[in-house]
Amino acid sequence: MAKQKTIITCAITGAIHTPTMSDALPWTYDDIAQQAMEAAEAGASILHLHARDNETGAPSVNPDDFTPFLGRIKQATDAVVNISTGGSLTLSIQDRIRPAATFSAEMCSMNMGSMNFSFHPLAKRYKDWKFEWERDYVANSDGNIFRNTFRDIEEAATTLAPHDIKFEHECYDVGHLYNLKFCMDIGLFKAPVFIQFVMGILGGIGADIDNLVFMKKTADKLFGDDYRWSVLAAGAQQIPLAATASQMGGNVRVGLEDSLFIRRGELAESNAQQVARIRHIVEELGCDVATPDEAREVLDLKGGDKVNF
Ligand code: KMH
Ligand code: ZN
């Protein structure tokens, strides 16, 4: 059997948990479009996208804040567009799924459990904030629940079902894999699912190799070999764990949404720089990187001509 190619997802802009503490983080329509195109050029076959209000810089789930960059990305690249349904910690699931439904994207995220998704330690690290709202949003995240109840997941799944969108099932801990299995058993999602092991978020599982192996073994136990997977490690372990995942037969996600750095202590210049770095490592380690059409085939996507933008 031919060796599976590595799919690189790039998550372009921080919205839920990455304050704008680097000038490289794109948040305007133009910069999101530009960096997404460059990331695709560098080898990302999937672009995971959030939007920001272009006046306040706040995370936005208003489809009008997606329109200005979605069309440009589609015209300039054949990358798969994956729209976030995470939105922001404080929004309802009904609001959060609106962009994915409006644009009937090929993919969207699906967060598989509720958690105290917290990044409040950052409030002590920074003094000057790009946007004033970020100070309180970050500091108060220790008291915030990122709500993804079974009822929320069911609502998202049933609302989005007619759109034939492939989900990136974001699992932040081992229990979320069991949540996914339960949801599959009651018919909400069909195999083969695409699972993103999300590691290194405070409130979820830590980003280390033992935990990655445990997540993978648990997923093997629950889903057999009828699933695809990828790793997103937030922060310093982003590139090291992605490299490890590629050697374990998994796919990788990088991007400034999850880490502002290219290596320890050095801010990344762009999303494309992170994509180029992981691509180089993966190829040096003997894996080939998937093109967008190869990613479409592996993940059984509906195709870029069936989206609504
Ligand atoms: N940045 C990830 C840790 C979403 O967009 O639905 C969380 C995320 C969630 O990507
Ligand atoms: Zn996201």
Short mmCIF file of C-alpha atoms and ligand atoms in Angstrom, two decimals:
data_model
loop_
_atom_site.label_atom_id
_atom_site.label_comp_id
_atom_site.label_asym_id
_atom_site.label_seq_id
_atom_site.Cartn_x
_atom_site.Cartn_y
_atom_site.Cartn_z
CA MET A 1 0.00 0.00 0.00
CA ALA A 2 1.32 3.47 -0.88
CA LYS A 3 2.57 5.49 2.06
CA GLN A 4 0.05 8.08 3.21
CA LYS A 5 1.11 11.67 2.58
CA THR A 6 1.16 14.19 5.41
CA ILE A 7 -1.60 16.79 5.35
CA ILE A 8 -0.54 20.19 6.66
CA THR A 9 -3.29 22.37 8.10
CA CYS A 10 -2.45 25.98 8.84
CA ALA A 11 -4.58 27.93 11.35
CA ILE A 12 -4.09 31.48 10.22
CA THR A 13 -5.35 33.87 12.86
CA GLY A 14 -5.70 33.77 16.63
CA ALA A 15 -9.17 34.42 17.86
CA ILE A 16 -10.11 32.21 20.79
CA HIS A 17 -6.90 32.09 22.77
CA THR A 18 -4.05 33.90 21.02
CA PRO A 19 -3.93 37.59 21.86
CA THR A 20 -2.46 39.87 19.22
CA MET A 21 0.98 39.93 20.81
CA SER A 22 2.90 39.71 17.58
CA ASP A 23 2.75 42.03 14.61
CA ALA A 24 2.92 38.95 12.41
CA LEU A 25 -0.51 37.72 13.56
CA PRO A 26 -2.96 38.67 10.79
CA TRP A 27 -6.30 40.06 11.89
CA THR A 28 -7.44 42.39 9.08
CA TYR A 29 -9.24 40.97 6.04
CA ASP A 30 -6.29 41.82 3.81
CA ASP A 31 -3.66 40.30 6.06
CA ILE A 32 -5.68 37.13 6.64
CA ALA A 33 -6.13 36.71 2.88
CA GLN A 34 -2.47 37.42 2.16
CA GLN A 35 -1.09 35.09 4.83
CA ALA A 36 -3.55 32.33 3.93
CA MET A 37 -2.42 32.48 0.31
CA GLU A 38 1.24 32.39 1.33
CA ALA A 39 0.64 29.48 3.69
CA ALA A 40 -1.03 27.54 0.88
CA GLU A 41 1.88 28.35 -1.40
CA ALA A 42 4.29 27.06 1.27
CA GLY A 43 2.50 23.70 1.45
CA ALA A 44 -0.61 23.94 3.61
CA SER A 45 -3.42 22.00 1.95
CA ILE A 46 -6.01 23.04 4.56
CA LEU A 47 -6.54 26.57 5.87
CA HIS A 48 -8.36 26.81 9.22
CA LEU A 49 -9.92 30.25 9.41
CA HIS A 50 -11.39 32.55 12.04
CA ALA A 51 -12.41 36.15 11.43
CA ARG A 52 -12.03 39.38 13.35
CA ASP A 53 -14.08 42.54 13.42
CA ASN A 54 -11.89 44.93 11.43
CA GLU A 55 -12.63 47.87 13.70
CA THR A 56 -12.28 46.37 17.15
CA GLY A 57 -10.06 43.39 16.34
CA ALA A 58 -12.48 41.18 18.33
CA PRO A 59 -13.23 37.57 17.29
CA SER A 60 -16.19 37.66 14.94
CA VAL A 61 -18.73 35.11 13.75
CA ASN A 62 -20.45 37.62 11.49
CA PRO A 63 -20.32 36.14 7.97
CA ASP A 64 -19.67 39.67 6.67
CA ASP A 65 -16.27 39.50 8.35
CA PHE A 66 -15.40 36.31 6.42
CA THR A 67 -16.62 37.37 2.97
CA PRO A 68 -13.74 39.78 2.23
CA PHE A 69 -11.07 37.10 2.51
CA LEU A 70 -12.85 33.85 1.55
CA GLY A 71 -13.37 34.85 -2.08
CA ARG A 72 -9.79 36.00 -2.47
CA ILE A 73 -8.42 32.79 -0.99
CA LYS A 74 -10.60 30.68 -3.25
CA GLN A 75 -9.52 32.60 -6.33
CA ALA A 76 -5.83 32.45 -5.57
CA THR A 77 -5.40 28.91 -4.18
CA ASP A 78 -6.96 25.47 -4.39
CA ALA A 79 -6.47 24.93 -0.65
CA VAL A 80 -9.30 23.44 1.38
CA VAL A 81 -11.08 26.07 3.48
CA ASN A 82 -11.92 24.98 7.02
CA ILE A 83 -14.06 27.48 8.94
CA SER A 84 -13.92 27.59 12.71
CA THR A 85 -17.03 26.91 14.75
CA GLY A 86 -15.08 27.75 17.92
CA GLY A 87 -15.52 31.47 17.37
CA SER A 88 -14.91 32.87 20.80
CA LEU A 89 -15.23 31.51 24.33
CA THR A 90 -18.22 33.70 25.09
CA LEU A 91 -20.48 32.98 22.10
CA SER A 92 -23.35 30.50 21.77
CA ILE A 93 -23.10 27.47 19.51
CA GLN A 94 -25.90 28.91 17.32
CA ASP A 95 -23.77 31.97 16.60
CA ARG A 96 -20.56 29.99 16.26
CA ILE A 97 -21.85 27.71 13.49
CA ARG A 98 -23.30 30.52 11.38
CA PRO A 99 -20.19 31.17 9.22
CA ALA A 100 -19.68 27.47 8.38
CA ALA A 101 -23.37 27.12 7.46
CA THR A 102 -23.51 30.38 5.51
CA PHE A 103 -20.51 29.48 3.37
CA SER A 104 -21.08 25.71 3.30
CA ALA A 105 -17.34 25.20 3.61
CA GLU A 106 -15.60 21.93 2.72
CA MET A 107 -14.52 21.59 6.37
CA CYS A 108 -15.19 23.14 9.74
CA SER A 109 -14.05 22.55 13.30
CA MET A 110 -16.21 20.66 15.80
CA ASN A 111 -15.15 21.01 19.43
CA MET A 112 -15.82 17.76 21.24
CA GLY A 113 -16.29 18.79 24.86
CA SER A 114 -16.75 21.56 27.39
CA MET A 115 -13.72 22.78 29.28
CA ASN A 116 -12.16 25.65 31.16
CA PHE A 117 -10.11 26.63 28.09
CA SER A 118 -7.78 29.03 29.87
CA PHE A 119 -4.87 31.26 28.99
CA HIS A 120 -5.08 33.60 31.96
CA PRO A 121 -1.35 33.22 32.79
CA LEU A 122 -0.69 35.35 29.67
CA ALA A 123 -2.31 38.30 31.45
CA LYS A 124 0.72 38.49 33.71
CA ARG A 125 3.21 38.11 30.88
CA TYR A 126 2.14 41.13 28.83
CA LYS A 127 1.79 44.79 29.76
CA ASP A 128 0.88 46.44 26.49
CA TRP A 129 -2.04 45.07 24.54
CA LYS A 130 -2.82 45.66 20.92
CA PHE A 131 -6.55 45.87 21.75
CA GLU A 132 -7.86 46.98 25.11
CA TRP A 133 -10.55 44.22 25.22
CA GLU A 134 -7.81 41.57 25.13
CA ARG A 135 -6.57 42.38 28.63
CA ASP A 136 -9.87 41.41 30.34
CA TYR A 137 -10.71 38.63 27.90
CA VAL A 138 -7.39 36.93 28.65
CA ALA A 139 -7.40 37.62 32.40
CA ASN A 140 -10.95 36.32 32.81
CA SER A 141 -10.43 33.11 30.88
CA ASP A 142 -9.77 31.27 34.16
CA GLY A 143 -13.47 31.68 34.93
CA ASN A 144 -14.77 30.90 31.47
CA ILE A 145 -16.23 27.66 30.22
CA PHE A 146 -15.79 26.89 26.55
CA ARG A 147 -19.22 25.35 26.20
CA ASN A 148 -19.56 22.33 23.93
CA THR A 149 -22.20 20.19 25.62
CA PHE A 150 -23.62 17.05 23.99
CA ARG A 151 -26.68 19.16 23.18
CA ASP A 152 -24.50 21.83 21.53
CA ILE A 153 -22.63 19.22 19.52
CA GLU A 154 -25.90 17.66 18.39
CA GLU A 155 -27.25 21.05 17.37
CA ALA A 156 -24.11 21.85 15.40
CA ALA A 157 -24.05 18.43 13.75
CA THR A 158 -27.70 18.45 12.72
CA THR A 159 -27.68 22.07 11.51
CA LEU A 160 -24.58 21.50 9.42
CA ALA A 161 -25.51 18.01 8.16
CA PRO A 162 -27.24 19.22 4.95
CA HIS A 163 -24.04 21.03 3.96
CA ASP A 164 -21.91 17.88 3.71
CA ILE A 165 -19.09 19.51 5.67
CA LYS A 166 -16.21 17.34 6.91
CA PHE A 167 -15.51 18.01 10.56
CA GLU A 168 -12.15 18.56 12.15
CA HIS A 169 -13.08 16.98 15.50
CA GLU A 170 -11.04 18.95 18.02
CA CYS A 171 -10.30 16.68 20.99
CA TYR A 172 -8.50 18.45 23.83
CA ASP A 173 -8.25 15.46 26.11
CA VAL A 174 -8.79 11.72 26.17
CA GLY A 175 -12.39 12.10 27.37
CA HIS A 176 -13.24 14.03 24.23
CA LEU A 177 -12.39 10.93 22.19
CA TYR A 178 -15.03 9.07 24.20
CA ASN A 179 -17.46 11.93 23.57
CA LEU A 180 -16.81 11.54 19.85
CA LYS A 181 -17.34 7.78 20.03
CA PHE A 182 -20.65 8.34 21.83
CA CYS A 183 -21.76 10.85 19.20
CA MET A 184 -20.87 8.37 16.45
CA ASP A 185 -22.80 5.62 18.22
CA ILE A 186 -25.95 7.76 18.23
CA GLY A 187 -25.49 8.55 14.56
CA LEU A 188 -24.27 12.15 14.63
CA PHE A 189 -20.99 11.47 12.82
CA LYS A 190 -19.95 8.74 10.42
CA ALA A 191 -16.59 7.00 10.10
CA PRO A 192 -13.98 7.74 8.97
CA VAL A 193 -13.78 10.84 11.16
CA PHE A 194 -10.90 13.32 11.10
CA ILE A 195 -9.61 13.94 14.62
CA GLN A 196 -7.39 16.82 15.68
CA PHE A 197 -5.55 15.91 18.88
CA VAL A 198 -5.34 19.34 20.54
CA MET A 199 -2.56 19.37 23.08
CA GLY A 200 -1.06 21.96 25.38
CA ILE A 201 -4.15 24.04 26.15
CA LEU A 202 -4.49 24.78 29.87
CA GLY A 203 -7.65 22.88 30.82
CA GLY A 204 -6.82 20.04 28.42
CA ILE A 205 -4.12 17.42 28.00
CA GLY A 206 -0.46 18.48 28.13
CA ALA A 207 1.71 18.55 25.02
CA ASP A 208 4.19 15.69 25.34
CA ILE A 209 4.99 12.49 23.52
CA ASP A 210 3.58 10.14 26.19
CA ASN A 211 0.24 11.92 25.96
CA LEU A 212 0.30 11.85 22.17
CA VAL A 213 0.87 8.09 22.23
CA PHE A 214 -1.95 7.72 24.76
CA MET A 215 -4.35 9.78 22.63
CA LYS A 216 -3.43 7.71 19.58
CA LYS A 217 -3.79 4.38 21.41
CA THR A 218 -7.16 5.44 22.81
CA ALA A 219 -8.33 6.51 19.36
CA ASP A 220 -7.14 3.17 17.92
CA LYS A 221 -9.13 1.35 20.61
CA LEU A 222 -12.28 3.37 19.95
CA PHE A 223 -12.19 3.80 16.18
CA GLY A 224 -10.02 0.92 14.89
CA ASP A 225 -8.19 1.96 11.77
CA ASP A 226 -11.18 3.78 10.33
CA TYR A 227 -10.19 7.32 11.22
CA ARG A 228 -7.65 9.99 10.25
CA TRP A 229 -5.81 12.12 12.71
CA SER A 230 -3.62 15.17 13.10
CA VAL A 231 -1.85 16.95 15.92
CA LEU A 232 -2.04 20.54 17.03
CA ALA A 233 0.24 21.40 19.93
CA ALA A 234 -0.29 24.90 21.24
CA GLY A 235 2.81 26.86 22.16
CA ALA A 236 6.40 25.67 22.26
CA GLN A 237 5.68 22.05 21.34
CA GLN A 238 3.92 22.96 18.10
CA ILE A 239 6.67 21.94 15.70
CA PRO A 240 8.27 19.13 17.79
CA LEU A 241 4.98 17.27 18.30
CA ALA A 242 3.93 17.83 14.69
CA ALA A 243 7.21 16.24 13.59
CA THR A 244 6.58 13.31 15.93
CA ALA A 245 3.03 12.89 14.64
CA SER A 246 4.26 12.73 11.06
CA GLN A 247 6.48 9.79 12.04
CA MET A 248 3.53 8.05 13.69
CA GLY A 249 1.44 8.22 10.51
CA GLY A 250 -0.47 11.32 11.52
CA ASN A 251 -1.05 14.71 9.97
CA VAL A 252 -0.02 18.09 11.32
CA ARG A 253 -1.46 21.48 12.12
CA VAL A 254 0.63 24.61 12.54
CA GLY A 255 -0.23 28.30 12.35
CA LEU A 256 -0.12 31.48 14.37
CA GLU A 257 -3.53 30.69 15.89
CA ASP A 258 -1.82 28.13 18.09
CA SER A 259 1.72 29.47 18.46
CA LEU A 260 3.25 32.84 17.69
CA PHE A 261 6.73 31.31 17.61
CA ILE A 262 8.92 29.66 15.01
CA ARG A 263 11.20 28.19 17.66
CA ARG A 264 11.71 28.75 21.38
CA GLY A 265 12.01 32.48 22.10
CA GLU A 266 11.76 33.57 18.45
CA LEU A 267 8.54 35.00 17.06
CA ALA A 268 7.48 33.63 13.69
CA GLU A 269 7.46 36.09 10.80
CA SER A 270 4.33 34.60 9.27
CA ASN A 271 2.15 31.53 8.99
CA ALA A 272 4.01 30.55 5.83
CA GLN A 273 7.26 30.41 7.77
CA GLN A 274 5.78 27.82 10.16
CA VAL A 275 4.36 25.83 7.24
CA ALA A 276 7.70 25.91 5.42
CA ARG A 277 9.52 24.76 8.56
CA ILE A 278 7.27 21.79 9.29
CA ARG A 279 7.23 20.89 5.61
CA HIS A 280 11.02 20.85 5.54
CA ILE A 281 11.20 18.68 8.66
CA VAL A 282 8.53 16.25 7.48
CA GLU A 283 10.20 15.87 4.10
CA GLU A 284 13.64 15.45 5.67
CA LEU A 285 12.15 12.68 7.78
CA GLY A 286 11.01 10.87 4.65
CA CYS A 287 7.34 11.82 4.27
CA ASP A 288 5.70 13.56 1.34
CA VAL A 289 3.32 16.43 1.88
CA ALA A 290 -0.23 16.13 0.51
CA THR A 291 -1.55 18.54 -2.10
CA PRO A 292 -5.04 19.98 -1.55
CA ASP A 293 -6.53 17.42 -3.93
CA GLU A 294 -4.73 14.58 -2.18
CA ALA A 295 -6.09 15.87 1.13
CA ARG A 296 -9.56 15.97 -0.43
CA GLU A 297 -9.23 12.36 -1.48
CA VAL A 298 -7.93 11.11 1.88
CA LEU A 299 -10.57 13.00 3.85
CA ASP A 300 -13.34 12.36 1.30
CA LEU A 301 -14.27 16.03 0.95
CA LYS A 302 -17.13 17.28 -1.22
CA GLY A 303 -14.86 19.52 -3.34
CA GLY A 304 -13.99 23.18 -3.63
CA ASP A 305 -16.70 23.73 -6.24
CA LYS A 306 -19.47 22.90 -3.75
CA VAL A 307 -18.91 25.75 -1.33
CA ASN A 308 -20.97 28.89 -1.10
CA PHE A 309 -18.40 31.63 -1.55
N1 KMH B 1 -6.86 26.94 18.44
C1 KMH B 1 -7.35 25.67 18.89
C2 KMH B 1 -6.63 25.25 20.14
C3 KMH B 1 -11.88 26.14 16.79
O1 KMH B 1 -11.49 26.93 15.98
O2 KMH B 1 -12.97 25.58 16.72
C4 KMH B 1 -8.80 25.72 19.06
C5 KMH B 1 -9.59 25.85 17.81
C6 KMH B 1 -11.05 25.78 18.00
O3 KMH B 1 -9.07 25.90 16.72
ZN ZN B 2 -9.55 27.67 15.49
#
